[in-house]
Amino acid sequence: MNKQVNYWLDKLKNAETLNLPVFPLSNSTEEAVSSVEITVSADEVKSIREIGRNKDLNILKLFLGGLSIVLWKYSLQEEIIISTPPLKLPDEDINGKGTLYCKLNMQKDLLVHALLNQVHETLNDAYLNSEYDEEQFLLNYSLQNGGNLLPIKGIGFNYQKINATGNWLSNHHLLFEFIEDTSSVIRVTSRIKLLPQQLLHNMAKSLLISVLDLSKNKNEKIAACSILPSNSLQLWQEQFIKNNRDYPTNITVVDLFNQNVTKNPKKTALVYGEKLTTYAELNEWSAQIARYIIHHTNKKPGLLIGMMLKHSAALVATVLGILRAGAAYVPIDPDYPIERIRDIISDTECPIVFTENDQEQITIDGCKFVNIATNVHVENNLSLSTPKPDDIAYVIYSSG
């Protein structure tokens, strides 16, 4: 049994916490645990059973595959971990068995049939190593990860026809269930206070759409798989037109931001993963970046500042900081080939490019690569610029 504990410790070592989009709830007294259900019609259940060849184990695999696509689309993370209870197979005793952790590697070029094969192999390996002391594993995992259980307690899935009954996943942050009965449903239960019910409802609908489309998408890349209703674009367009309103043309996004800093300094301005940033905090963060730019450049009209950042809170603060310095930002994908990055920086003559780490691969005369996390502190209290509505905001290089 110690062998299986070690298997799971090794399998889940350095696992990533899934970062889902979250939103601050308007009512702070709202229950931390919330749940939504959507109905799965008899025809939809029939289709799912046909895709799974009427085998409960295959249906479990379909849902794990469909859910991994949904989570990848929502988070854009390449590592997805889904927990599921032990399998209750005929003539097998679940005593002494533990939770199965399916660790899946997602990439935009991954084909659906390759993903389903990966689910099959991962679930099979998990089953072969299911006899282990779960309490001992959780204790060792907690010690191994500094007390952080979030990577393996984030997402759970349960299909009552094949998974063992009980409270296996009762403390997971987000639990998906397919309950097949006379009235079948997909249920999503959240223990994250920042996930509103509308988001849970959308994720349940996305899961159903993803599972139903798996058979016809087998030779498609997962990036091409839709998780939205076919009429969603039309509905969004109608809602967009309905909400059409006039905006002032004599002020900038920096002006609007400053207004909110003054009115609502303690309100949440930015949410990334589980980290909340207030308007006051974002104001100070972006101002620090702006002062760094002003201090280290000869301010001139049309100044361009590069940023090689992944989607993060720092990206938003950097955009604001560049604009507040009176400059325009140039987004550069960190995954671009080095020569492509060189060409963009040379063409724009960026004196500064903000990065997420200490960039040592690229050296360009006249350009300084600055780690946004550690190297933007400036002692003096330089006054910030006031951009005008007709100033350049950004310059982007497209693939076309």
GROMACS .gro file of C-alpha atoms in nm:
model
  400
    1MET     CA    1   0.000   0.000   0.000
    2ASN     CA    2   0.297   0.232   0.063
    3LYS     CA    3   0.393   0.169  -0.298
    4GLN     CA    4   0.061   0.316  -0.416
    5VAL     CA    5   0.097   0.616  -0.181
    6ASN     CA    6   0.437   0.684  -0.335
    7TYR     CA    7   0.285   0.641  -0.681
    8TRP     CA    8   0.035   0.920  -0.614
    9LEU     CA    9   0.291   1.144  -0.446
   10ASP     CA   10   0.514   1.115  -0.751
   11LYS     CA   11   0.224   1.145  -0.999
   12LEU     CA   12   0.090   1.466  -0.841
   13LYS     CA   13   0.420   1.626  -0.748
   14ASN     CA   14   0.434   1.994  -0.848
   15ALA     CA   15   0.070   1.982  -0.959
   16GLU     CA   16  -0.081   2.319  -1.048
   17THR     CA   17  -0.386   2.476  -0.887
   18LEU     CA   18  -0.656   2.537  -1.145
   19ASN     CA   19  -0.720   2.912  -1.187
   20LEU     CA   20  -1.081   2.972  -1.284
   21PRO     CA   21  -1.231   3.316  -1.349
   22VAL     CA   22  -1.394   3.436  -1.026
   23PHE     CA   23  -1.606   3.733  -0.938
   24PRO     CA   24  -1.670   3.910  -0.607
   25LEU     CA   25  -2.024   3.845  -0.487
   26SER     CA   26  -2.232   4.153  -0.423
   27ASN     CA   27  -2.383   4.003  -0.108
   28SER     CA   28  -2.111   3.909   0.141
   29THR     CA   29  -2.362   3.704   0.345
   30GLU     CA   30  -2.427   3.462   0.058
   31GLU     CA   31  -2.361   3.099   0.147
   32ALA     CA   32  -2.013   2.974   0.065
   33VAL     CA   33  -2.161   2.649  -0.073
   34SER     CA   34  -2.391   2.687  -0.372
   35SER     CA   35  -2.528   2.440  -0.623
   36VAL     CA   36  -2.704   2.447  -0.961
   37GLU     CA   37  -2.865   2.176  -1.170
   38ILE     CA   38  -2.953   2.157  -1.537
   39THR     CA   39  -3.186   1.895  -1.680
   40VAL     CA   40  -3.048   1.637  -1.922
   41SER     CA   41  -3.337   1.533  -2.145
   42ALA     CA   42  -3.421   1.171  -2.223
   43ASP     CA   43  -3.300   1.221  -2.581
   44GLU     CA   44  -2.972   1.367  -2.456
   45VAL     CA   45  -2.922   1.076  -2.215
   46LYS     CA   46  -2.992   0.838  -2.506
   47SER     CA   47  -2.730   1.016  -2.719
   48ILE     CA   48  -2.474   1.001  -2.438
   49ARG     CA   49  -2.539   0.629  -2.392
   50GLU     CA   50  -2.502   0.570  -2.766
   51ILE     CA   51  -2.170   0.758  -2.772
   52GLY     CA   52  -2.055   0.551  -2.472
   53ARG     CA   53  -2.185   0.226  -2.628
   54ASN     CA   54  -2.419   0.190  -2.331
   55LYS     CA   55  -2.131   0.119  -2.093
   56ASP     CA   56  -2.118   0.313  -1.767
   57LEU     CA   57  -1.738   0.314  -1.762
   58ASN     CA   58  -1.725   0.463  -2.112
   59ILE     CA   59  -1.974   0.730  -2.009
   60LEU     CA   60  -1.750   0.822  -1.715
   61LYS     CA   61  -1.458   0.860  -1.957
   62LEU     CA   62  -1.671   1.076  -2.188
   63PHE     CA   63  -1.756   1.311  -1.903
   64LEU     CA   64  -1.394   1.328  -1.786
   65GLY     CA   65  -1.289   1.415  -2.141
   66GLY     CA   66  -1.567   1.670  -2.185
   67LEU     CA   67  -1.500   1.827  -1.846
   68SER     CA   68  -1.127   1.857  -1.916
   69ILE     CA   69  -1.208   2.053  -2.235
   70VAL     CA   70  -1.443   2.283  -2.044
   71LEU     CA   71  -1.186   2.347  -1.769
   72TRP     CA   72  -0.911   2.405  -2.025
   73LYS     CA   73  -1.130   2.654  -2.214
   74TYR     CA   74  -1.213   2.840  -1.891
   75SER     CA   75  -0.861   2.841  -1.744
   76LEU     CA   76  -0.623   2.803  -2.043
   77GLN     CA   77  -0.405   2.583  -1.823
   78GLU     CA   78  -0.227   2.292  -1.984
   79GLU     CA   79  -0.250   2.069  -1.677
   80ILE     CA   80  -0.595   1.964  -1.559
   81ILE     CA   81  -0.649   1.743  -1.253
   82ILE     CA   82  -0.994   1.590  -1.194
   83SER     CA   83  -1.065   1.374  -0.889
   84THR     CA   84  -1.321   1.096  -0.904
   85PRO     CA   85  -1.431   0.838  -0.643
   86PRO     CA   86  -1.319   0.473  -0.670
   87LEU     CA   87  -1.495   0.261  -0.931
   88LYS     CA   88  -1.767   0.028  -0.804
   89LEU     CA   89  -1.717  -0.262  -1.041
   90PRO     CA   90  -1.903  -0.596  -1.013
   91ASP     CA   91  -1.770  -0.832  -0.743
   92GLU     CA   92  -1.518  -0.575  -0.618
   93ASP     CA   93  -1.488  -0.436  -0.267
   94ILE     CA   94  -1.402  -0.065  -0.240
   95ASN     CA   95  -1.270  -0.098   0.115
   96GLY     CA   96  -0.909   0.016   0.128
   97LYS     CA   97  -0.940   0.209  -0.196
   98GLY     CA   98  -0.886   0.584  -0.237
   99THR     CA   99  -0.980   0.871  -0.464
  100LEU     CA  100  -0.866   0.846  -0.827
  101TYR     CA  101  -0.681   1.151  -0.958
  102CYS     CA  102  -0.684   1.199  -1.335
  103LYS     CA  103  -0.401   1.428  -1.442
  104LEU     CA  104  -0.445   1.532  -1.805
  105ASN     CA  105  -0.213   1.733  -2.029
  106MET     CA  106  -0.403   1.976  -2.251
  107GLN     CA  107  -0.266   2.161  -2.553
  108LYS     CA  108  -0.451   2.353  -2.823
  109ASP     CA  109  -0.325   2.115  -3.094
  110LEU     CA  110  -0.439   1.804  -2.903
  111LEU     CA  111  -0.697   1.603  -3.101
  112VAL     CA  112  -1.016   1.491  -2.927
  113HIS     CA  113  -0.952   1.120  -2.993
  114ALA     CA  114  -0.601   1.160  -2.846
  115LEU     CA  115  -0.752   1.325  -2.538
  116LEU     CA  116  -0.999   1.037  -2.496
  117ASN     CA  117  -0.712   0.789  -2.524
  118GLN     CA  118  -0.526   0.987  -2.259
  119VAL     CA  119  -0.835   0.976  -2.033
  120HIS     CA  120  -0.859   0.598  -2.084
  121GLU     CA  121  -0.493   0.540  -1.997
  122THR     CA  122  -0.494   0.781  -1.703
  123LEU     CA  123  -0.810   0.631  -1.552
  124ASN     CA  124  -0.676   0.279  -1.603
  125ASP     CA  125  -0.348   0.365  -1.426
  126ALA     CA  126  -0.544   0.532  -1.147
  127TYR     CA  127  -0.759   0.221  -1.104
  128LEU     CA  128  -0.453  -0.006  -1.089
  129ASN     CA  129  -0.317   0.213  -0.807
  130SER     CA  130  -0.645   0.271  -0.624
  131GLU     CA  131  -0.562   0.054  -0.321
  132TYR     CA  132  -0.384   0.301  -0.095
  133ASP     CA  133  -0.417   0.470   0.241
  134GLU     CA  134  -0.577   0.800   0.144
  135GLU     CA  135  -0.528   0.962   0.485
  136GLN     CA  136  -0.157   0.882   0.473
  137PHE     CA  137  -0.134   1.012   0.118
  138LEU     CA  138  -0.306   1.342   0.203
  139LEU     CA  139  -0.080   1.390   0.505
  140ASN     CA  140   0.235   1.324   0.300
  141TYR     CA  141   0.109   1.537   0.010
  142SER     CA  142   0.036   1.826   0.245
  143LEU     CA  143   0.389   1.805   0.388
  144GLN     CA  144   0.534   1.781   0.038
  145ASN     CA  145   0.344   2.092  -0.077
  146GLY     CA  146   0.370   2.318   0.224
  147GLY     CA  147   0.017   2.242   0.341
  148ASN     CA  148  -0.142   2.326   0.004
  149LEU     CA  149  -0.405   2.070  -0.102
  150LEU     CA  150  -0.572   2.292  -0.362
  151PRO     CA  151  -0.416   2.125  -0.669
  152ILE     CA  152  -0.585   1.793  -0.582
  153LYS     CA  153  -0.891   1.926  -0.399
  154GLY     CA  154  -0.995   2.168  -0.672
  155ILE     CA  155  -1.211   1.980  -0.923
  156GLY     CA  156  -1.410   1.661  -0.871
  157PHE     CA  157  -1.643   1.457  -1.091
  158ASN     CA  158  -1.891   1.188  -0.990
  159TYR     CA  159  -2.113   0.959  -1.199
  160GLN     CA  160  -2.335   0.771  -0.960
  161LYS     CA  161  -2.370   0.461  -1.181
  162ILE     CA  162  -2.000   0.373  -1.175
  163ASN     CA  163  -1.838   0.574  -0.894
  164ALA     CA  164  -1.854   0.458  -0.533
  165THR     CA  165  -2.111   0.630  -0.313
  166GLY     CA  166  -2.011   0.834  -0.009
  167ASN     CA  167  -1.848   1.165   0.076
  168TRP     CA  168  -1.541   1.112  -0.136
  169LEU     CA  169  -1.543   1.457  -0.293
  170SER     CA  170  -1.734   1.652  -0.028
  171ASN     CA  171  -1.450   1.899   0.037
  172HIS     CA  172  -1.359   1.971  -0.325
  173HIS     CA  173  -1.390   2.333  -0.432
  174LEU     CA  174  -1.590   2.252  -0.744
  175LEU     CA  175  -1.783   1.927  -0.789
  176PHE     CA  176  -1.949   1.817  -1.114
  177GLU     CA  177  -2.199   1.529  -1.108
  178PHE     CA  178  -2.394   1.342  -1.375
  179ILE     CA  179  -2.697   1.191  -1.206
  180GLU     CA  180  -2.878   0.952  -1.439
  181ASP     CA  181  -3.229   0.866  -1.324
  182THR     CA  182  -3.591   0.904  -1.432
  183SER     CA  183  -3.508   1.275  -1.434
  184SER     CA  184  -3.140   1.310  -1.520
  185VAL     CA  185  -2.935   1.617  -1.430
  186ILE     CA  186  -2.588   1.764  -1.431
  187ARG     CA  187  -2.520   1.924  -1.095
  188VAL     CA  188  -2.238   2.165  -1.015
  189THR     CA  189  -2.158   2.241  -0.650
  190SER     CA  190  -1.920   2.519  -0.554
  191ARG     CA  191  -1.741   2.576  -0.226
  192ILE     CA  192  -1.566   2.885  -0.362
  193LYS     CA  193  -1.743   3.196  -0.241
  194LEU     CA  194  -1.636   3.391  -0.549
  195LEU     CA  195  -1.812   3.170  -0.805
  196PRO     CA  196  -2.161   3.309  -0.882
  197GLN     CA  197  -2.448   3.077  -0.972
  198GLN     CA  198  -2.466   3.204  -1.329
  199LEU     CA  199  -2.108   3.087  -1.387
  200LEU     CA  200  -2.191   2.745  -1.238
  201HIS     CA  201  -2.496   2.723  -1.466
  202ASN     CA  202  -2.286   2.815  -1.770
  203MET     CA  203  -2.025   2.552  -1.682
  204ALA     CA  204  -2.294   2.284  -1.644
  205LYS     CA  205  -2.435   2.372  -1.987
  206SER     CA  206  -2.083   2.375  -2.134
  207LEU     CA  207  -2.016   2.028  -1.995
  208LEU     CA  208  -2.332   1.887  -2.151
  209ILE     CA  209  -2.254   2.046  -2.490
  210SER     CA  210  -1.895   1.923  -2.477
  211VAL     CA  211  -1.994   1.562  -2.400
  212LEU     CA  212  -2.265   1.551  -2.668
  213ASP     CA  213  -2.025   1.685  -2.932
  214LEU     CA  214  -1.731   1.454  -2.853
  215SER     CA  215  -1.826   1.183  -3.105
  216LYS     CA  216  -1.851   1.423  -3.402
  217ASN     CA  217  -1.538   1.612  -3.295
  218LYS     CA  218  -1.306   1.311  -3.258
  219ASN     CA  219  -1.075   1.427  -3.535
  220GLU     CA  220  -1.089   1.794  -3.434
  221LYS     CA  221  -0.843   1.980  -3.216
  222ILE     CA  222  -0.977   2.054  -2.868
  223ALA     CA  223  -0.934   2.425  -2.944
  224ALA     CA  224  -1.202   2.389  -3.215
  225CYS     CA  225  -1.456   2.228  -2.980
  226SER     CA  226  -1.741   2.457  -2.886
  227ILE     CA  227  -1.870   2.465  -2.530
  228LEU     CA  228  -2.137   2.724  -2.605
  229PRO     CA  229  -2.497   2.684  -2.728
  230SER     CA  230  -2.534   2.725  -3.105
  231ASN     CA  231  -2.744   3.039  -3.061
  232SER     CA  232  -2.511   3.201  -2.805
  233LEU     CA  233  -2.353   3.444  -3.055
  234GLN     CA  234  -2.695   3.571  -3.160
  235LEU     CA  235  -2.802   3.609  -2.795
  236TRP     CA  236  -2.482   3.801  -2.712
  237GLN     CA  237  -2.533   4.028  -3.012
  238GLU     CA  238  -2.890   4.100  -2.904
  239GLN     CA  239  -2.777   4.170  -2.548
  240PHE     CA  240  -2.496   4.393  -2.674
  241ILE     CA  241  -2.737   4.599  -2.886
  242LYS     CA  242  -2.984   4.614  -2.597
  243ASN     CA  243  -2.713   4.753  -2.368
  244ASN     CA  244  -2.586   5.006  -2.622
  245ARG     CA  245  -2.516   5.341  -2.461
  246ASP     CA  246  -2.327   5.661  -2.523
  247TYR     CA  247  -1.982   5.703  -2.369
  248PRO     CA  248  -1.794   6.030  -2.322
  249THR     CA  249  -1.534   6.090  -2.591
  250ASN     CA  250  -1.338   6.358  -2.409
  251ILE     CA  251  -1.186   6.134  -2.140
  252THR     CA  252  -0.959   5.829  -2.142
  253VAL     CA  253  -0.955   5.490  -1.973
  254VAL     CA  254  -0.700   5.634  -1.729
  255ASP     CA  255  -0.948   5.909  -1.637
  256LEU     CA  256  -1.221   5.650  -1.578
  257PHE     CA  257  -0.985   5.444  -1.365
  258ASN     CA  258  -0.885   5.747  -1.157
  259GLN     CA  259  -1.252   5.830  -1.099
  260ASN     CA  260  -1.310   5.484  -0.957
  261VAL     CA  261  -0.998   5.507  -0.740
  262THR     CA  262  -1.141   5.824  -0.586
  263LYS     CA  263  -1.497   5.690  -0.547
  264ASN     CA  264  -1.429   5.328  -0.454
  265PRO     CA  265  -1.070   5.283  -0.329
  266LYS     CA  266  -1.151   4.973  -0.122
  267LYS     CA  267  -1.368   4.800  -0.381
  268THR     CA  268  -1.234   4.512  -0.589
  269ALA     CA  269  -1.086   4.630  -0.918
  270LEU     CA  270  -0.918   4.310  -1.033
  271VAL     CA  271  -0.968   3.939  -0.973
  272TYR     CA  272  -0.713   3.678  -1.079
  273GLY     CA  273  -0.749   3.325  -0.946
  274GLU     CA  274  -0.822   3.369  -0.577
  275LYS     CA  275  -0.632   3.699  -0.545
  276LEU     CA  276  -0.833   4.021  -0.522
  277THR     CA  277  -0.682   4.363  -0.589
  278THR     CA  278  -0.861   4.681  -0.481
  279TYR     CA  279  -0.869   5.004  -0.679
  280ALA     CA  280  -0.631   5.163  -0.428
  281GLU     CA  281  -0.385   4.874  -0.460
  282LEU     CA  282  -0.404   4.871  -0.840
  283ASN     CA  283  -0.359   5.249  -0.838
  284GLU     CA  284  -0.035   5.224  -0.638
  285TRP     CA  285   0.089   4.921  -0.837
  286SER     CA  286   0.036   5.086  -1.177
  287ALA     CA  287   0.170   5.422  -1.053
  288GLN     CA  288   0.492   5.251  -0.945
  289ILE     CA  289   0.531   5.108  -1.297
  290ALA     CA  290   0.454   5.447  -1.452
  291ARG     CA  291   0.715   5.623  -1.237
  292TYR     CA  292   0.973   5.362  -1.333
  293ILE     CA  293   0.910   5.432  -1.702
  294ILE     CA  294   0.925   5.810  -1.654
  295HIS     CA  295   1.244   5.781  -1.450
  296HIS     CA  296   1.425   5.556  -1.700
  297THR     CA  297   1.321   5.708  -2.032
  298ASN     CA  298   1.342   6.038  -2.214
  299LYS     CA  299   0.973   6.105  -2.231
  300LYS     CA  300   0.873   6.189  -2.585
  301PRO     CA  301   0.554   6.175  -2.795
  302GLY     CA  302   0.484   5.828  -2.930
  303LEU     CA  303   0.697   5.646  -2.670
  304LEU     CA  304   0.636   5.270  -2.697
  305ILE     CA  305   0.692   5.025  -2.410
  306GLY     CA  306   0.696   4.650  -2.463
  307MET     CA  307   0.539   4.385  -2.239
  308MET     CA  308   0.608   4.012  -2.261
  309LEU     CA  309   0.358   3.887  -2.005
  310LYS     CA  310   0.115   3.598  -1.973
  311HIS     CA  311  -0.246   3.663  -1.870
  312SER     CA  312  -0.223   3.776  -1.509
  313ALA     CA  313  -0.297   4.059  -1.267
  314ALA     CA  314   0.048   4.197  -1.347
  315LEU     CA  315  -0.049   4.234  -1.713
  316VAL     CA  316  -0.340   4.465  -1.623
  317ALA     CA  317  -0.126   4.670  -1.384
  318THR     CA  318   0.144   4.702  -1.651
  319VAL     CA  319  -0.098   4.823  -1.920
  320LEU     CA  320  -0.232   5.085  -1.680
  321GLY     CA  321   0.120   5.184  -1.573
  322ILE     CA  322   0.237   5.232  -1.931
  323LEU     CA  323  -0.066   5.447  -2.015
  324ARG     CA  324  -0.021   5.652  -1.696
  325ALA     CA  325   0.338   5.719  -1.803
  326GLY     CA  326   0.204   5.879  -2.122
  327ALA     CA  327   0.332   5.591  -2.336
  328ALA     CA  328   0.167   5.323  -2.550
  329TYR     CA  329   0.205   4.952  -2.486
  330VAL     CA  330   0.330   4.688  -2.728
  331PRO     CA  331   0.210   4.336  -2.633
  332ILE     CA  332   0.460   4.063  -2.727
  333ASP     CA  333   0.377   3.696  -2.682
  334PRO     CA  334   0.655   3.538  -2.468
  335ASP     CA  335   0.618   3.221  -2.678
  336TYR     CA  336   0.717   3.397  -3.000
  337PRO     CA  337   1.044   3.284  -3.159
  338ILE     CA  338   1.337   3.498  -3.046
  339GLU     CA  339   1.387   3.647  -3.393
  340ARG     CA  340   1.022   3.756  -3.405
  341ILE     CA  341   1.063   3.925  -3.065
  342ARG     CA  342   1.383   4.097  -3.183
  343ASP     CA  343   1.207   4.228  -3.496
  344ILE     CA  344   0.915   4.375  -3.298
  345ILE     CA  345   1.140   4.544  -3.042
  346SER     CA  346   1.376   4.679  -3.309
  347ASP     CA  347   1.087   4.809  -3.518
  348THR     CA  348   0.916   4.986  -3.226
  349GLU     CA  349   1.240   5.102  -3.062
  350CYS     CA  350   1.106   5.008  -2.718
  351PRO     CA  351   1.353   5.127  -2.454
  352ILE     CA  352   1.190   4.899  -2.194
  353VAL     CA  353   1.023   4.558  -2.217
  354PHE     CA  354   0.851   4.427  -1.904
  355THR     CA  355   0.878   4.051  -1.843
  356GLU     CA  356   0.779   3.798  -1.577
  357ASN     CA  357   1.134   3.680  -1.518
  358ASP     CA  358   1.493   3.785  -1.562
  359GLN     CA  359   1.524   3.773  -1.941
  360GLU     CA  360   1.869   3.654  -2.039
  361GLN     CA  361   1.804   3.499  -2.379
  362ILE     CA  362   1.768   3.826  -2.568
  363THR     CA  363   1.998   4.128  -2.576
  364ILE     CA  364   1.912   4.430  -2.791
  365ASP     CA  365   2.104   4.756  -2.792
  366GLY     CA  366   1.900   5.036  -2.639
  367CYS     CA  367   1.640   4.803  -2.486
  368LYS     CA  368   1.622   4.700  -2.121
  369PHE     CA  369   1.429   4.387  -2.011
  370VAL     CA  370   1.271   4.449  -1.671
  371ASN     CA  371   1.127   4.185  -1.437
  372ILE     CA  372   0.790   4.333  -1.341
  373ALA     CA  373   0.790   4.146  -1.009
  374THR     CA  374   1.122   4.267  -0.871
  375ASN     CA  375   1.275   4.558  -1.060
  376VAL     CA  376   1.029   4.847  -1.085
  377HIS     CA  377   1.086   5.026  -0.755
  378VAL     CA  378   1.165   5.398  -0.783
  379GLU     CA  379   1.239   5.613  -0.480
  380ASN     CA  380   1.129   5.953  -0.608
  381ASN     CA  381   0.765   6.057  -0.635
  382LEU     CA  382   0.750   6.167  -0.999
  383SER     CA  383   0.424   6.315  -1.120
  384LEU     CA  384   0.232   6.102  -1.369
  385SER     CA  385   0.115   6.195  -1.715
  386THR     CA  386  -0.242   6.271  -1.818
  387PRO     CA  387  -0.307   6.094  -2.150
  388LYS     CA  388  -0.534   6.266  -2.401
  389PRO     CA  389  -0.814   6.089  -2.592
  390ASP     CA  390  -0.626   6.112  -2.923
  391ASP     CA  391  -0.298   5.970  -2.784
  392ILE     CA  392  -0.182   5.629  -2.909
  393ALA     CA  393  -0.281   5.358  -2.660
  394TYR     CA  394  -0.111   5.051  -2.807
  395VAL     CA  395   0.065   4.906  -3.109
  396ILE     CA  396   0.002   4.541  -3.189
  397TYR     CA  397   0.177   4.312  -3.436
  398SER     CA  398  -0.059   4.055  -3.585
  399SER     CA  399   0.029   3.736  -3.769
  400GLY     CA  400  -0.126   3.878  -4.085
   0.00000   0.00000   0.00000
